[in-house]
Structure formats: C-alpha cells, structure tokens
GROMACS .gro file of N, CA and C in nm:
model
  192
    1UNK      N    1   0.821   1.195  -0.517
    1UNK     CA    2   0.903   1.161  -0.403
    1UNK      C    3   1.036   1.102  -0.450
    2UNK      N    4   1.036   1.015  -0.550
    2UNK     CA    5   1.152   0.963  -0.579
    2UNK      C    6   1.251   1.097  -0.665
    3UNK      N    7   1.158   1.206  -0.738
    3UNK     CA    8   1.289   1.291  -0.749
    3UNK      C    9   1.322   1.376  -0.628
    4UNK      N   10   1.245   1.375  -0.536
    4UNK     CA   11   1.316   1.452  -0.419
    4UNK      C   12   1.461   1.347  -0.402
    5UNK      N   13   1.416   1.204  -0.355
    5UNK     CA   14   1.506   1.131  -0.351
    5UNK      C   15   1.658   1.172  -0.404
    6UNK      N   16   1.632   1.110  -0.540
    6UNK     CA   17   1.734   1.202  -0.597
    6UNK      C   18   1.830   1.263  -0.599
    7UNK      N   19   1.751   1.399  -0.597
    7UNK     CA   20   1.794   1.524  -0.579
    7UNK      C   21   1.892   1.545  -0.446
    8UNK      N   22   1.768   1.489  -0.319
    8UNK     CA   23   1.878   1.537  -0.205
    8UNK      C   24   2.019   1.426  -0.152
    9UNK      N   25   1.995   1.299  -0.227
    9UNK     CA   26   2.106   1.184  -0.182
    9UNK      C   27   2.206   1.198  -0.311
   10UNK      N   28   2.158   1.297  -0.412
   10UNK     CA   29   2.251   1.315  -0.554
   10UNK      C   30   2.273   1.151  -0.552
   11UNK      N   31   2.184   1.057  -0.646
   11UNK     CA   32   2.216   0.917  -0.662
   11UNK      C   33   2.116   0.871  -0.755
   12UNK      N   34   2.151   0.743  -0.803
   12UNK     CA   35   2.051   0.674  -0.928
   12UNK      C   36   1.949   0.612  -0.765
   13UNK      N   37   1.814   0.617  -0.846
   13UNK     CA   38   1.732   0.566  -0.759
   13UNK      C   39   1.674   0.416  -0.854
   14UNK      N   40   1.671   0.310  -0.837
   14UNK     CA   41   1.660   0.185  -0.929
   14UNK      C   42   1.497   0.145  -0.883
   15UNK      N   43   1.401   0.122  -0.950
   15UNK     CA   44   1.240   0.085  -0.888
   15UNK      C   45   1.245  -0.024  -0.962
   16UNK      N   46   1.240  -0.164  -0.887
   16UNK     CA   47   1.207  -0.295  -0.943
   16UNK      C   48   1.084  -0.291  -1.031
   17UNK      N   49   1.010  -0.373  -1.117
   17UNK     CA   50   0.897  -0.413  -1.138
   17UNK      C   51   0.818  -0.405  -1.071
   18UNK      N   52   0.695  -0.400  -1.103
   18UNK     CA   53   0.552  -0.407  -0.967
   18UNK      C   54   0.517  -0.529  -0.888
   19UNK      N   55   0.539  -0.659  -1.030
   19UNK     CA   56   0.525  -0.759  -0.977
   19UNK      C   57   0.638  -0.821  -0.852
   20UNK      N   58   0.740  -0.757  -0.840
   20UNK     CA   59   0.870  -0.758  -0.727
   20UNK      C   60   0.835  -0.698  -0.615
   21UNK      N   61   0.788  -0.601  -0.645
   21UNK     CA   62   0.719  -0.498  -0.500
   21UNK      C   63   0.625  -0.595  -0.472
   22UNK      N   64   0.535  -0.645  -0.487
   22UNK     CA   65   0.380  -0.700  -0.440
   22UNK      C   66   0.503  -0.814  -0.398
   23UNK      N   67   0.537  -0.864  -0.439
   23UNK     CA   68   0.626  -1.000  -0.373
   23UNK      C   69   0.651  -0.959  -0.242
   24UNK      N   70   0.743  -0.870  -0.270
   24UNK     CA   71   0.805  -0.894  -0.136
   24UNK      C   72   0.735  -0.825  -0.011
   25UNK      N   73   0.606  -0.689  -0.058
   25UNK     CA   74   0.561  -0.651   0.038
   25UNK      C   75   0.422  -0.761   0.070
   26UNK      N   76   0.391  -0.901  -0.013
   26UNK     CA   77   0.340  -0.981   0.091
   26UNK      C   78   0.431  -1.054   0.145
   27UNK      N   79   0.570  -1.031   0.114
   27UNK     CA   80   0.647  -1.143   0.183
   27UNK      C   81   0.634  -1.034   0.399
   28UNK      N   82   0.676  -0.946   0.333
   28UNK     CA   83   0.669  -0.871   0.481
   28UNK      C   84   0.516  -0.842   0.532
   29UNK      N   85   0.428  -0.882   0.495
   29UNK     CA   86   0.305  -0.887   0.551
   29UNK      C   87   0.283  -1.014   0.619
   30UNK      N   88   0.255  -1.100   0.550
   30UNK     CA   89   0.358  -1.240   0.598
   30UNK      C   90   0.417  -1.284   0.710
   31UNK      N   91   0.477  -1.200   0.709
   31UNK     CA   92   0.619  -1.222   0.804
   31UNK      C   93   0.574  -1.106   0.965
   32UNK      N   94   0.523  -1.047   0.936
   32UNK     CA   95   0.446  -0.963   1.054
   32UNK      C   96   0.327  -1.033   1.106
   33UNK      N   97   0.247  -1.108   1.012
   33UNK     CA   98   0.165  -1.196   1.062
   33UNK      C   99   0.231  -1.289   1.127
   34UNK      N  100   0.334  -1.338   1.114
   34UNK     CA  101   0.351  -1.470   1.163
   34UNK      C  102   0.431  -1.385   1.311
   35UNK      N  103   0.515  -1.265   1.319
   35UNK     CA  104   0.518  -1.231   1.449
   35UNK      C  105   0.453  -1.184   1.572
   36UNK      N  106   0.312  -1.128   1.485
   36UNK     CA  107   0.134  -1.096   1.556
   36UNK      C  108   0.087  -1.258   1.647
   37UNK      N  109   0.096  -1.326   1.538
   37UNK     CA  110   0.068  -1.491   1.624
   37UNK      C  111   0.170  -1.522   1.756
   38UNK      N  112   0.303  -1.510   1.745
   38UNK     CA  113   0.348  -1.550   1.839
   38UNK      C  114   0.368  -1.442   1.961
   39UNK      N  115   0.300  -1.362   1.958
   39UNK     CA  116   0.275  -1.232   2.056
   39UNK      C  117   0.390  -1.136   2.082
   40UNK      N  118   0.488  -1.159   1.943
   40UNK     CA  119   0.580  -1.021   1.927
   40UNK      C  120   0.601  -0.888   1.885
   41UNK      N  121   0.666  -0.810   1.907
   41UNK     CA  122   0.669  -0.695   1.862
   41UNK      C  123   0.659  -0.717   1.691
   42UNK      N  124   0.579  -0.639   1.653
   42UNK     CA  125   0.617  -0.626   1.476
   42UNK      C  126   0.606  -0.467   1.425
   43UNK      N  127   0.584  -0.349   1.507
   43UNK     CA  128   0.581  -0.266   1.444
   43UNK      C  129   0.676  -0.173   1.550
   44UNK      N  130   0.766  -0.114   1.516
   44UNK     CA  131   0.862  -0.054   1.603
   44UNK      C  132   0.814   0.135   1.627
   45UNK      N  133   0.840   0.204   1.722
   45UNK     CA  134   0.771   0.333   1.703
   45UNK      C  135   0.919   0.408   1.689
   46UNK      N  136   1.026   0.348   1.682
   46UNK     CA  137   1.133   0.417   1.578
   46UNK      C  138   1.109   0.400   1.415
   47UNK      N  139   1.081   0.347   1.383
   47UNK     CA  140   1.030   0.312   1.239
   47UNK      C  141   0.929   0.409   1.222
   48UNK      N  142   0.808   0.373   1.263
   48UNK     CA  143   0.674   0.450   1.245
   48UNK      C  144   0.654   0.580   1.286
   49UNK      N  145   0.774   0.634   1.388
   49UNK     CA  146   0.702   0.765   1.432
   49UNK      C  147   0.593   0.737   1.542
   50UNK      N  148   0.547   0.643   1.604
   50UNK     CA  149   0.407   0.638   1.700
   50UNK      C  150   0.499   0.678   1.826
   51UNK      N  151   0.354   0.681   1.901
   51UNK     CA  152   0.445   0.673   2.055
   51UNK      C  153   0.475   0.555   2.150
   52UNK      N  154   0.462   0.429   2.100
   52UNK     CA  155   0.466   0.318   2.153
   52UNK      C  156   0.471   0.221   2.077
   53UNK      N  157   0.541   0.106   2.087
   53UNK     CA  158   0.594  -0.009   2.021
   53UNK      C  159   0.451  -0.085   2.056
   54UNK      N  160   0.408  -0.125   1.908
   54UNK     CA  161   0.263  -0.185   1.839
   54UNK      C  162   0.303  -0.318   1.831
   55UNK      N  163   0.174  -0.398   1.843
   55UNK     CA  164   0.147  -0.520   1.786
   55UNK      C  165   0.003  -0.469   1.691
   56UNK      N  166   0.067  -0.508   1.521
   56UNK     CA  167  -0.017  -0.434   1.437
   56UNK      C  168  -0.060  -0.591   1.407
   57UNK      N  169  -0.207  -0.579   1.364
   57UNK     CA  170  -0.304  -0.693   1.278
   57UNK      C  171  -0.378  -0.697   1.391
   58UNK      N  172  -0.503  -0.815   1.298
   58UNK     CA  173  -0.605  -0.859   1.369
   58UNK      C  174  -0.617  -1.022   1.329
   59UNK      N  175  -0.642  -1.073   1.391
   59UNK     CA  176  -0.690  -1.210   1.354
   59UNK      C  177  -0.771  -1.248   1.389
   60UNK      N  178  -0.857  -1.367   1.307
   60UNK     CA  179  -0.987  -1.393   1.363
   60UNK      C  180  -1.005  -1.568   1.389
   61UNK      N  181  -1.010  -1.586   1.466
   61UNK     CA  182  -1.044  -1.775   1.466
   61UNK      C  183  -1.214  -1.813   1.453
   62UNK      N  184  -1.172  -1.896   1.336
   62UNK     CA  185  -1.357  -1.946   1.286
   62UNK      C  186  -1.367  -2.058   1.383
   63UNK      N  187  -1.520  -2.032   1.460
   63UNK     CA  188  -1.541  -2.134   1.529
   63UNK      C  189  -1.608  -2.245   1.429
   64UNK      N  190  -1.628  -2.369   1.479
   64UNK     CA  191  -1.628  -2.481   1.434
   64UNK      C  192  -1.793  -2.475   1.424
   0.00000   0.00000   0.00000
C-alpha cells in the first residue's frame, strides 16, 4: 500500500518507528474513549464510509 502511495502522490512516504505508531494510536483510542463517555460523536461516516455517524466502543461499569 505504501508503494501504491508513492507511486500515485509521486512523493517520499516517511513511516515513524512502531513504538510511535502504538503511541499515538493509543493516544487516539484514548481520546475516542473519553468522547464515547461523554455521549459524543467519535466516529464520523465521512471518514469511515458507514451510513450513519457512530458512537464506536463499549463500556462496562463493575458493580460493587
């Protein structure tokens, strides 16, 4: 995929470290959780392709 990339934007494509990716994609996991809690949109169906604007996750509250 990244030489399609490439190929069709004719450009250097730069891939951080792995340990940079896992960063920041729990930073945006994270960060979708914390918009799931306050009962906002976090997954857009311009982004995703769906047919309707999602509230993605699940959460669970441990009873006492």
């Amino acid at each position: 995929m990244i030489d399609q990339i490439k190929t069709k934007l004719n450009c250097s494509v730069i891939i951080p470290e792995e340990k940079i990716v896992d960063y920041k994609e729990a930073l945006i996991f994270a960060f979708m959780g914390k918009l799931r809690l306050q009962n906002k949109i976090n997954c857009l169906k311009t982004v995703t392709g769906a047919k309707k604007i999602t509230h993605q996750a699940l959460y669970f509250i441990k009873k006492p």
